[in-house]
């Protein structure tokens, strides 16, 4: 049974300022009841109904009703009726446009409430045609100019950007280029102008490139725009190695963003050694701030090799702060003797890391390729990639690991149809077997158990499309059809296509 409350809600008596007037319970109204009839007249609402439904007088309700009336009844003579003082300038605005900005709306209504100008006089001008005022003058009279002030502390808000933001109050499609969008975004945030803010976000997401990545990512964090920060992360996952790694703008990638991307299972790279070289280049650029062009690989290696040999670079004070980045690398995926010798030569990694990698390679070779130390395909797999561009109809690459040889391949069937797969090859079937096998082991095992996943990603109309075979475990032989993996078949108009091949050799 529902219990009834014996204490009914009733009016309270409360001291307000220097007067003693009746107040409604729970303080729904921000002023006293002496001004209530005047406010109700200005808003065009019935005072009897208001007293019965006090919720109508809560501030958000007042703003909603008042702004709707002002939009409908604003002066039609074309003259500005609000002056905004901001950034050392005076900007003339009109009420219907001003109310698109939450910040300006609050400033305007607060000014009315405080009586910066006479509220009664101001509201009378707006409500002269209201049906509750049949005796009023029928000809509209000019609304008295209201002056409001806005202080902005955001250094990204410039006068030009702010002027563009205010222009968008009047026009929906003001031209805006990528170079000025950051300031306009900051201005839209200060004005709480949601339509313009979202348009800026869309422009920034479509304008991601090496030169804009850093500022757009930091803006996304500053204004808590998760959609923008996620777009920056996704863009860098695909372009860190093939694009960013070849440009001086790599220097500006924030360490926090870089670490997120390195941990992502969607990260694209041609091979683990390509990713390692990109990360070494980032470190080199942090230490050589005056360099204005990407140096050749040998120059970078010489620089790191110039440090004293008493300890490796990552054990030094400067290297310790970057240790989390290099821990994200899968050094076990680097199997080339030449590449491993290069790592030892530059004395960058702790000796214990390289010894562990070498020991794992030795045990894998001894056990016929079984990667005993690898369990999780998502975080530990050996990674290779193909960047399938517009000019390709067939694109492939040969890889070798622990004596097994595979071809990773992409085929274009028509304008929107593609397939990606990997197949095992005999070392005698290679086009240049002497080149690939010169320093490589050769396995004669007729079958090799492989756990793999093939992924493809491409950008279409600002959205990333993702395709995957999911994880598959399969025995690869040396003859058709068991030498070929499942094919990832996709339909897309996006180009380029980032195709990734990840695999491990489980216990067979």
Short mmCIF file of C-alpha atoms in Angstrom, two decimals:
data_model
loop_
_atom_site.label_atom_id
_atom_site.label_comp_id
_atom_site.label_asym_id
_atom_site.label_seq_id
_atom_site.Cartn_x
_atom_site.Cartn_y
_atom_site.Cartn_z
CA UNK A 1 0.00 0.00 0.00
CA UNK A 2 1.28 3.41 -0.88
CA UNK A 3 1.74 5.75 2.10
CA UNK A 4 0.35 9.24 1.80
CA UNK A 5 2.43 12.21 2.85
CA UNK A 6 0.50 14.08 5.56
CA UNK A 7 2.48 17.26 4.90
CA UNK A 8 1.15 18.95 1.78
CA UNK A 9 3.31 21.30 -0.21
CA UNK A 10 2.48 24.88 0.72
CA UNK A 11 3.79 28.37 0.09
CA UNK A 12 6.65 29.50 2.28
CA UNK A 13 7.31 32.91 3.75
CA UNK A 14 10.88 34.03 3.25
CA UNK A 15 12.86 37.25 3.54
CA UNK A 16 14.01 38.52 0.14
CA UNK A 17 16.36 41.49 0.23
CA UNK A 18 14.82 44.30 2.23
CA UNK A 19 11.31 42.99 1.70
CA UNK A 20 9.18 40.16 3.04
CA UNK A 21 7.29 38.46 0.21
CA UNK A 22 5.75 35.10 -0.61
CA UNK A 23 8.03 32.62 -2.39
CA UNK A 24 7.23 29.35 -4.13
CA UNK A 25 8.82 26.19 -2.60
CA UNK A 26 12.15 24.82 -3.90
CA UNK A 27 13.05 28.24 -5.32
CA UNK A 28 12.02 27.65 -8.94
CA UNK A 29 12.18 31.37 -9.72
CA UNK A 30 15.42 33.34 -9.57
CA UNK A 31 13.77 36.63 -8.49
CA UNK A 32 10.98 37.68 -6.13
CA UNK A 33 7.25 37.72 -6.91
CA UNK A 34 7.09 41.49 -7.20
CA UNK A 35 8.62 41.17 -10.69
CA UNK A 36 6.60 38.08 -11.60
CA UNK A 37 3.65 39.85 -13.33
CA UNK A 38 6.10 41.95 -15.35
CA UNK A 39 8.07 38.89 -16.44
CA UNK A 40 4.92 36.98 -17.37
CA UNK A 41 3.70 39.90 -19.46
CA UNK A 42 7.03 40.09 -21.25
CA UNK A 43 7.04 36.37 -21.96
CA UNK A 44 3.41 36.37 -23.07
CA UNK A 45 2.32 33.72 -20.54
CA UNK A 46 -0.62 33.67 -18.15
CA UNK A 47 0.28 34.41 -14.52
CA UNK A 48 -2.51 32.18 -13.14
CA UNK A 49 -1.21 29.20 -15.13
CA UNK A 50 2.33 30.02 -14.03
CA UNK A 51 1.42 29.88 -10.34
CA UNK A 52 -0.20 26.49 -10.88
CA UNK A 53 2.81 25.14 -12.81
CA UNK A 54 5.87 26.70 -11.20
CA UNK A 55 8.26 24.58 -13.27
CA UNK A 56 7.69 26.96 -16.16
CA UNK A 57 9.67 29.59 -14.26
CA UNK A 58 12.88 27.59 -14.00
CA UNK A 59 15.67 29.41 -15.78
CA UNK A 60 16.09 26.97 -18.72
CA UNK A 61 12.33 27.22 -19.38
CA UNK A 62 12.49 31.02 -19.29
CA UNK A 63 15.36 31.07 -21.77
CA UNK A 64 13.50 28.75 -24.12
CA UNK A 65 10.25 30.71 -24.07
CA UNK A 66 11.95 34.08 -24.15
CA UNK A 67 14.28 33.27 -27.02
CA UNK A 68 11.40 31.89 -29.08
CA UNK A 69 9.46 35.12 -28.58
CA UNK A 70 12.48 37.25 -29.43
CA UNK A 71 13.17 35.30 -32.61
CA UNK A 72 9.57 35.79 -33.71
CA UNK A 73 9.29 39.45 -32.73
CA UNK A 74 12.77 40.91 -33.26
CA UNK A 75 12.92 44.25 -35.04
CA UNK A 76 12.64 44.06 -38.81
CA UNK A 77 14.38 47.33 -39.69
CA UNK A 78 17.77 45.63 -40.33
CA UNK A 79 19.65 47.64 -37.71
CA UNK A 80 21.84 45.84 -35.18
CA UNK A 81 20.25 45.71 -31.75
CA UNK A 82 23.13 44.12 -29.80
CA UNK A 83 26.72 45.27 -29.51
CA UNK A 84 29.24 42.62 -28.48
CA UNK A 85 32.49 43.83 -26.96
CA UNK A 86 35.18 41.16 -27.41
CA UNK A 87 38.90 40.97 -28.29
CA UNK A 88 39.15 44.77 -28.26
CA UNK A 89 36.49 45.13 -30.97
CA UNK A 90 32.81 45.98 -31.02
CA UNK A 91 30.70 43.62 -33.10
CA UNK A 92 27.16 44.57 -34.09
CA UNK A 93 24.72 41.65 -33.99
CA UNK A 94 21.00 40.96 -34.36
CA UNK A 95 18.85 39.04 -31.91
CA UNK A 96 17.66 36.22 -34.24
CA UNK A 97 21.25 35.34 -35.15
CA UNK A 98 22.66 35.88 -31.67
CA UNK A 99 20.49 33.11 -30.21
CA UNK A 100 22.37 30.42 -32.20
CA UNK A 101 25.18 30.88 -29.66
CA UNK A 102 24.52 29.58 -26.16
CA UNK A 103 27.20 31.87 -24.72
CA UNK A 104 25.76 35.02 -26.30
CA UNK A 105 22.22 33.98 -25.36
CA UNK A 106 23.20 33.65 -21.69
CA UNK A 107 25.02 36.98 -21.74
CA UNK A 108 22.05 38.72 -23.34
CA UNK A 109 19.45 37.30 -20.98
CA UNK A 110 21.68 37.89 -17.97
CA UNK A 111 22.02 41.51 -19.03
CA UNK A 112 18.24 41.83 -19.24
CA UNK A 113 17.77 40.19 -15.84
CA UNK A 114 20.33 42.44 -14.15
CA UNK A 115 18.68 45.49 -15.64
CA UNK A 116 21.63 46.66 -17.69
CA UNK A 117 18.93 48.33 -19.72
CA UNK A 118 15.38 48.66 -18.49
CA UNK A 119 13.90 45.14 -18.69
CA UNK A 120 10.36 46.46 -18.86
CA UNK A 121 11.19 48.85 -21.65
CA UNK A 122 13.20 46.22 -23.53
CA UNK A 123 10.50 43.60 -23.28
CA UNK A 124 7.72 46.03 -24.11
CA UNK A 125 9.41 46.71 -27.44
CA UNK A 126 9.42 43.01 -28.23
CA UNK A 127 5.82 42.32 -27.19
CA UNK A 128 3.98 45.27 -28.75
CA UNK A 129 2.11 43.02 -31.21
CA UNK A 130 1.21 40.34 -28.64
CA UNK A 131 -2.55 39.57 -28.48
CA UNK A 132 -2.50 40.22 -24.73
CA UNK A 133 -1.75 43.87 -25.46
CA UNK A 134 -4.56 45.05 -27.76
CA UNK A 135 -4.21 48.63 -26.68
CA UNK A 136 -0.57 48.99 -27.52
CA UNK A 137 0.78 50.95 -30.44
CA UNK A 138 0.69 48.84 -33.62
CA UNK A 139 3.78 50.35 -35.27
CA UNK A 140 7.03 48.66 -34.15
CA UNK A 141 9.57 50.89 -32.48
CA UNK A 142 13.32 50.35 -32.58
CA UNK A 143 14.71 48.14 -29.83
CA UNK A 144 17.16 49.91 -27.58
CA UNK A 145 20.78 48.87 -28.30
CA UNK A 146 22.01 46.26 -25.81
CA UNK A 147 25.72 46.09 -24.97
CA UNK A 148 27.23 42.79 -23.80
CA UNK A 149 30.84 41.84 -23.13
CA UNK A 150 32.67 38.55 -23.61
CA UNK A 151 36.19 37.79 -22.38
CA UNK A 152 38.03 34.94 -24.13
CA UNK A 153 41.30 33.58 -22.76
CA UNK A 154 41.91 30.96 -25.45
CA UNK A 155 45.04 32.00 -27.43
CA UNK A 156 43.74 30.04 -30.44
CA UNK A 157 40.90 32.56 -30.85
CA UNK A 158 42.12 35.32 -33.15
CA UNK A 159 40.13 38.32 -34.34
CA UNK A 160 39.97 36.96 -37.87
CA UNK A 161 38.80 33.54 -36.69
CA UNK A 162 36.27 35.11 -34.34
CA UNK A 163 34.93 37.28 -37.16
CA UNK A 164 34.52 34.15 -39.30
CA UNK A 165 32.62 32.47 -36.47
CA UNK A 166 30.26 35.45 -36.11
CA UNK A 167 29.79 35.50 -39.88
CA UNK A 168 28.53 31.92 -39.61
CA UNK A 169 25.71 33.18 -37.40
CA UNK A 170 24.30 34.79 -40.54
CA UNK A 171 25.48 32.46 -43.32
CA UNK A 172 25.50 28.63 -43.24
CA UNK A 173 28.25 27.94 -45.78
CA UNK A 174 31.00 30.48 -45.15
CA UNK A 175 34.20 29.37 -46.93
CA UNK A 176 36.76 28.02 -44.49
CA UNK A 177 40.12 26.45 -45.33
CA UNK A 178 42.13 23.96 -43.30
CA UNK A 179 44.68 26.61 -42.32
CA UNK A 180 42.14 28.75 -40.42
CA UNK A 181 39.84 26.02 -39.11
CA UNK A 182 41.66 25.64 -35.79
CA UNK A 183 40.95 29.25 -34.79
CA UNK A 184 37.34 29.01 -35.95
CA UNK A 185 36.90 25.82 -33.91
CA UNK A 186 38.24 27.59 -30.82
CA UNK A 187 35.89 30.54 -31.47
CA UNK A 188 32.89 28.22 -31.93
CA UNK A 189 33.77 26.53 -28.64
CA UNK A 190 33.96 29.87 -26.82
CA UNK A 191 30.62 30.90 -28.32
CA UNK A 192 29.07 27.46 -27.71
CA UNK A 193 28.00 27.55 -31.34
CA UNK A 194 27.38 23.83 -31.88
CA UNK A 195 26.53 23.89 -35.60
CA UNK A 196 29.78 25.65 -36.49
CA UNK A 197 31.81 23.56 -34.04
CA UNK A 198 30.69 20.29 -35.67
CA UNK A 199 31.37 21.71 -39.13
CA UNK A 200 34.92 22.55 -38.03
CA UNK A 201 35.40 19.04 -36.65
CA UNK A 202 34.26 17.55 -39.98
CA UNK A 203 36.64 19.84 -41.89
CA UNK A 204 39.54 18.83 -39.66
CA UNK A 205 38.79 15.12 -39.96
CA UNK A 206 38.82 15.45 -43.76
CA UNK A 207 41.97 17.60 -43.67
CA UNK A 208 44.25 15.26 -41.75
CA UNK A 209 47.75 15.18 -43.18
CA UNK A 210 51.30 15.13 -41.74
CA UNK A 211 51.38 18.93 -41.33
CA UNK A 212 48.04 19.18 -39.47
CA UNK A 213 47.99 16.02 -37.38
CA UNK A 214 49.58 17.40 -34.20
CA UNK A 215 47.45 20.55 -33.89
CA UNK A 216 44.22 18.75 -34.73
CA UNK A 217 44.93 16.01 -32.19
CA UNK A 218 45.76 18.51 -29.44
CA UNK A 219 42.60 20.49 -30.27
CA UNK A 220 40.53 17.32 -29.98
CA UNK A 221 41.99 16.71 -26.52
CA UNK A 222 41.61 20.31 -25.40
CA UNK A 223 37.96 20.61 -26.36
CA UNK A 224 37.18 16.99 -25.41
CA UNK A 225 36.05 16.13 -28.94
CA UNK A 226 36.52 12.37 -28.92
CA UNK A 227 35.42 12.01 -32.55
CA UNK A 228 38.35 14.17 -33.68
CA UNK A 229 41.00 12.51 -31.49
CA UNK A 230 39.83 9.07 -32.63
CA UNK A 231 40.10 10.17 -36.28
CA UNK A 232 43.68 11.37 -35.66
CA UNK A 233 44.61 8.05 -34.03
CA UNK A 234 43.08 6.05 -36.86
CA UNK A 235 44.77 8.14 -39.54
CA UNK A 236 48.16 7.69 -37.88
CA UNK A 237 47.63 3.92 -37.49
CA UNK A 238 47.52 3.67 -41.27
CA UNK A 239 50.06 6.36 -42.22
CA UNK A 240 52.76 6.29 -39.54
CA UNK A 241 55.11 4.07 -41.57
CA UNK A 242 54.21 4.68 -45.24
CA UNK A 243 53.67 8.46 -45.06
CA UNK A 244 54.61 10.08 -41.74
CA UNK A 245 57.86 8.14 -41.51
CA UNK A 246 59.15 9.81 -44.68
CA UNK A 247 58.43 13.44 -43.69
CA UNK A 248 59.94 15.92 -41.24
CA UNK A 249 56.51 16.31 -39.62
CA UNK A 250 57.19 13.00 -37.86
CA UNK A 251 59.05 15.14 -35.29
CA UNK A 252 55.78 16.72 -34.13
CA UNK A 253 53.86 13.53 -33.35
CA UNK A 254 53.11 13.71 -29.58
CA UNK A 255 54.57 10.82 -27.60
CA UNK A 256 51.18 10.03 -26.05
CA UNK A 257 49.58 9.67 -29.49
CA UNK A 258 52.52 7.65 -30.81
CA UNK A 259 52.29 5.18 -27.95
CA UNK A 260 48.54 4.67 -28.49
CA UNK A 261 49.11 3.93 -32.15
CA UNK A 262 52.01 1.53 -31.51
CA UNK A 263 49.76 -0.51 -29.20
CA UNK A 264 46.92 -0.69 -31.71
CA UNK A 265 46.27 -4.08 -33.35
CA UNK A 266 45.20 -2.17 -36.50
CA UNK A 267 48.62 -0.52 -37.00
CA UNK A 268 49.82 -0.88 -40.60
CA UNK A 269 53.48 -1.53 -41.42
CA UNK A 270 55.34 -3.13 -44.31
CA UNK A 271 57.37 -5.14 -41.76
CA UNK A 272 58.51 -4.85 -38.15
CA UNK A 273 61.88 -3.51 -39.27
CA UNK A 274 60.14 -0.69 -41.19
CA UNK A 275 58.28 0.22 -37.99
CA UNK A 276 61.52 0.12 -36.01
CA UNK A 277 63.25 2.47 -38.46
CA UNK A 278 60.32 4.91 -38.24
CA UNK A 279 60.47 4.94 -34.45
CA UNK A 280 64.26 5.40 -34.48
CA UNK A 281 63.78 8.34 -36.87
CA UNK A 282 61.25 9.91 -34.46
CA UNK A 283 63.80 9.65 -31.65
CA UNK A 284 66.53 11.10 -33.88
CA UNK A 285 64.35 14.11 -34.76
CA UNK A 286 63.58 14.78 -31.09
CA UNK A 287 67.32 15.02 -30.39
CA UNK A 288 68.13 17.09 -33.51
CA UNK A 289 65.58 19.91 -33.51
CA UNK A 290 67.42 21.99 -36.12
CA UNK A 291 67.27 19.28 -38.80
CA UNK A 292 64.79 20.39 -41.47
CA UNK A 293 64.77 17.30 -43.70
CA UNK A 294 64.61 13.56 -43.14
CA UNK A 295 68.21 12.25 -43.21
CA UNK A 296 69.28 9.07 -44.91
CA UNK A 297 69.18 5.90 -42.82
CA UNK A 298 72.98 5.67 -42.49
CA UNK A 299 73.18 9.20 -41.01
CA UNK A 300 70.73 8.23 -38.29
CA UNK A 301 72.64 5.02 -37.50
CA UNK A 302 75.92 6.92 -37.28
CA UNK A 303 74.38 9.39 -34.83
CA UNK A 304 73.20 6.72 -32.39
CA UNK A 305 76.46 4.82 -32.75
CA UNK A 306 78.37 7.95 -31.68
CA UNK A 307 77.23 7.67 -28.04
CA UNK A 308 79.72 6.16 -25.55
CA UNK A 309 79.58 2.36 -25.41
CA UNK A 310 79.40 2.08 -21.61
CA UNK A 311 75.63 1.59 -21.83
CA UNK A 312 72.96 1.38 -24.52
CA UNK A 313 70.92 4.39 -25.55
CA UNK A 314 67.68 3.25 -23.86
CA UNK A 315 69.54 2.92 -20.54
CA UNK A 316 70.56 6.59 -20.68
CA UNK A 317 68.47 9.31 -19.03
CA UNK A 318 67.17 10.62 -22.35
CA UNK A 319 66.30 7.13 -23.53
CA UNK A 320 64.44 6.11 -20.35
CA UNK A 321 61.51 8.41 -21.11
CA UNK A 322 61.05 6.69 -24.51
CA UNK A 323 61.36 3.16 -23.19
CA UNK A 324 57.53 2.57 -23.22
CA UNK A 325 57.51 3.32 -26.96
CA UNK A 326 60.20 0.79 -27.85
CA UNK A 327 58.64 -1.84 -25.61
CA UNK A 328 55.68 -1.79 -28.04
CA UNK A 329 57.89 -3.15 -30.83
CA UNK A 330 57.83 -6.85 -31.68
CA UNK A 331 61.56 -7.39 -32.05
CA UNK A 332 60.99 -11.14 -32.36
CA UNK A 333 59.55 -10.40 -35.82
CA UNK A 334 62.97 -9.19 -37.05
CA UNK A 335 64.66 -12.36 -38.27
CA UNK A 336 67.10 -11.07 -40.87
CA UNK A 337 70.70 -11.52 -39.75
CA UNK A 338 71.69 -8.25 -41.44
CA UNK A 339 68.99 -6.29 -39.59
CA UNK A 340 69.86 -7.84 -36.21
CA UNK A 341 73.56 -7.04 -36.72
CA UNK A 342 72.60 -3.45 -37.45
CA UNK A 343 70.73 -3.22 -34.13
CA UNK A 344 73.75 -4.49 -32.23
CA UNK A 345 76.04 -2.07 -34.06
CA UNK A 346 74.17 1.09 -33.03
CA UNK A 347 74.03 0.01 -29.35
CA UNK A 348 70.48 1.28 -28.97
CA UNK A 349 68.71 -1.63 -27.21
CA UNK A 350 69.78 -3.41 -24.01
CA UNK A 351 71.94 -6.43 -24.75
CA UNK A 352 69.50 -8.66 -22.82
CA UNK A 353 66.73 -7.80 -25.31
CA UNK A 354 68.81 -8.83 -28.32
CA UNK A 355 70.06 -12.00 -26.64
CA UNK A 356 66.47 -13.04 -25.90
CA UNK A 357 65.44 -12.38 -29.52
CA UNK A 358 68.37 -14.40 -30.85
CA UNK A 359 67.68 -17.28 -28.45
CA UNK A 360 64.02 -17.43 -29.52
CA UNK A 361 65.08 -17.54 -33.18
CA UNK A 362 67.48 -20.39 -32.45
CA UNK A 363 64.85 -22.45 -30.61
CA UNK A 364 62.28 -21.85 -33.37
CA UNK A 365 64.71 -23.06 -36.02
CA UNK A 366 65.61 -26.11 -33.91
CA UNK A 367 61.92 -27.05 -33.53
CA UNK A 368 60.99 -26.75 -37.21
CA UNK A 369 59.63 -23.20 -37.00
CA UNK A 370 57.41 -23.56 -33.92
CA UNK A 371 57.14 -20.16 -32.21
CA UNK A 372 56.82 -21.53 -28.69
CA UNK A 373 57.14 -18.10 -27.07
CA UNK A 374 54.22 -16.60 -29.07
CA UNK A 375 50.67 -17.25 -27.93
CA UNK A 376 48.46 -14.26 -28.81
CA UNK A 377 47.97 -13.45 -32.49
CA UNK A 378 46.56 -9.97 -31.77
CA UNK A 379 49.54 -8.67 -29.78
CA UNK A 380 52.47 -10.92 -30.80
CA UNK A 381 52.03 -11.89 -34.45
CA UNK A 382 54.66 -11.34 -37.12
CA UNK A 383 53.36 -8.47 -39.30
CA UNK A 384 53.74 -7.65 -42.98
CA UNK A 385 51.78 -5.28 -45.19
CA UNK A 386 50.92 -4.28 -48.76
CA UNK A 387 49.86 -0.78 -49.74
CA UNK A 388 47.62 -1.36 -52.76
CA UNK A 389 47.55 1.81 -54.90
CA UNK A 390 45.48 2.89 -57.88
CA UNK A 391 48.00 1.77 -60.49
CA UNK A 392 48.14 -1.82 -59.29
CA UNK A 393 46.24 -4.76 -60.75
CA UNK A 394 48.50 -7.25 -58.95
CA UNK A 395 50.83 -6.43 -56.09
CA UNK A 396 52.87 -8.97 -54.11
CA UNK A 397 55.87 -9.38 -51.85
CA UNK A 398 57.98 -12.41 -50.88
CA UNK A 399 58.75 -13.05 -47.22
CA UNK A 400 60.81 -15.72 -45.49
CA UNK A 401 60.87 -16.83 -41.87
CA UNK A 402 62.50 -19.84 -40.24
CA UNK A 403 63.09 -21.54 -43.59
CA UNK A 404 59.53 -21.11 -44.87
CA UNK A 405 58.72 -18.86 -47.83
CA UNK A 406 55.40 -17.11 -48.42
CA UNK A 407 54.06 -14.73 -51.02
CA UNK A 408 51.58 -12.12 -49.77
CA UNK A 409 49.45 -10.91 -52.65
CA UNK A 410 46.70 -8.48 -53.65
CA UNK A 411 44.68 -8.76 -56.87
CA UNK A 412 42.33 -6.20 -58.42
CA UNK A 413 39.48 -7.96 -60.26
CA UNK A 414 37.53 -4.88 -61.42
CA UNK A 415 37.07 -1.24 -60.39
CA UNK A 416 35.69 -2.09 -56.93
CA UNK A 417 36.56 -5.76 -56.35
CA UNK A 418 39.79 -6.97 -54.70
CA UNK A 419 41.16 -10.08 -53.01
CA UNK A 420 44.13 -10.58 -50.68
CA UNK A 421 45.77 -13.85 -49.70
CA UNK A 422 49.08 -15.53 -48.84
CA UNK A 423 50.52 -18.73 -50.26
CA UNK A 424 53.46 -20.94 -49.41
CA UNK A 425 56.26 -21.14 -51.99
CA UNK A 426 59.12 -23.57 -52.63
CA UNK A 427 62.50 -21.89 -52.47
CA UNK A 428 63.14 -23.22 -55.97
CA UNK A 429 60.03 -21.41 -57.27
CA UNK A 430 61.32 -17.98 -56.30
CA UNK A 431 62.30 -15.60 -59.09
CA UNK A 432 65.67 -14.88 -57.47
CA UNK A 433 66.26 -17.76 -55.06
CA UNK A 434 69.94 -16.98 -54.59
CA UNK A 435 69.17 -13.46 -53.37
CA UNK A 436 66.51 -14.51 -50.85
CA UNK A 437 68.13 -17.72 -49.68
CA UNK A 438 71.76 -16.58 -49.50
CA UNK A 439 71.70 -16.08 -45.72
CA UNK A 440 68.40 -17.87 -44.95
CA UNK A 441 67.62 -21.32 -43.63
CA UNK A 442 65.51 -23.57 -45.85
CA UNK A 443 62.94 -25.91 -44.33
CA UNK A 444 62.12 -29.14 -46.13
CA UNK A 445 59.00 -29.84 -44.07
CA UNK A 446 56.08 -30.66 -46.36
CA UNK A 447 53.53 -29.05 -44.02
CA UNK A 448 53.55 -26.03 -41.76
CA UNK A 449 50.74 -25.16 -39.31
CA UNK A 450 50.00 -21.42 -39.46
CA UNK A 451 47.61 -19.27 -37.46
CA UNK A 452 46.90 -16.09 -39.41
CA UNK A 453 44.59 -13.15 -40.06
CA UNK A 454 44.34 -10.94 -43.15
CA UNK A 455 42.94 -7.42 -42.76
CA UNK A 456 42.23 -4.62 -45.24
CA UNK A 457 41.38 -1.01 -44.45
CA UNK A 458 40.58 1.96 -46.66
CA UNK A 459 39.09 5.44 -46.36
CA UNK A 460 35.78 6.18 -48.10
CA UNK A 461 34.00 9.55 -47.73
CA UNK A 462 35.76 10.28 -44.45
CA UNK A 463 34.97 6.87 -42.91
CA UNK A 464 37.32 3.92 -42.55
CA UNK A 465 36.12 0.63 -43.95
CA UNK A 466 37.59 -2.47 -42.31
CA UNK A 467 37.60 -6.04 -43.63
CA UNK A 468 39.02 -9.17 -42.02
CA UNK A 469 39.20 -12.94 -42.42
CA UNK A 470 39.21 -13.23 -38.61
CA UNK A 471 41.74 -15.66 -37.12
CA UNK A 472 42.27 -18.90 -39.07
CA UNK A 473 44.47 -21.91 -38.29
CA UNK A 474 45.53 -23.87 -41.38
CA UNK A 475 48.16 -26.34 -42.56
CA UNK A 476 50.14 -25.03 -45.53
CA UNK A 477 51.57 -27.59 -47.93
CA UNK A 478 53.65 -27.16 -51.06
CA UNK A 479 51.04 -28.02 -53.73
CA UNK A 480 47.63 -26.66 -54.73
CA UNK A 481 45.20 -26.10 -53.11
CA UNK A 482 46.68 -26.49 -49.60
CA UNK A 483 49.50 -24.03 -50.26
CA UNK A 484 47.08 -21.10 -50.44
CA UNK A 485 45.32 -19.29 -47.57
CA UNK A 486 41.70 -18.24 -47.42
CA UNK A 487 41.27 -15.13 -49.59
CA UNK A 488 39.95 -11.89 -48.14
CA UNK A 489 37.50 -10.64 -50.79
CA UNK A 490 36.32 -7.05 -50.52
CA UNK A 491 34.16 -4.56 -52.43
CA UNK A 492 35.16 -0.93 -52.03
CA UNK A 493 35.71 2.31 -53.93
CA UNK A 494 38.43 3.36 -51.47
CA UNK A 495 42.05 3.69 -52.49
CA UNK A 496 44.74 3.09 -51.35
CA UNK A 497 43.98 -0.15 -49.52
CA UNK A 498 46.12 -1.00 -46.49
CA UNK A 499 46.37 -4.82 -46.43
CA UNK A 500 47.94 -6.43 -43.35
CA UNK A 501 49.05 -10.05 -42.92
CA UNK A 502 49.62 -11.27 -39.35
CA UNK A 503 50.63 -14.82 -38.46
CA UNK A 504 52.42 -17.07 -35.98
CA UNK A 505 53.66 -20.67 -36.25
CA UNK A 506 51.97 -22.55 -33.38
CA UNK A 507 53.15 -25.91 -32.06
CA UNK A 508 52.69 -28.48 -34.81
#
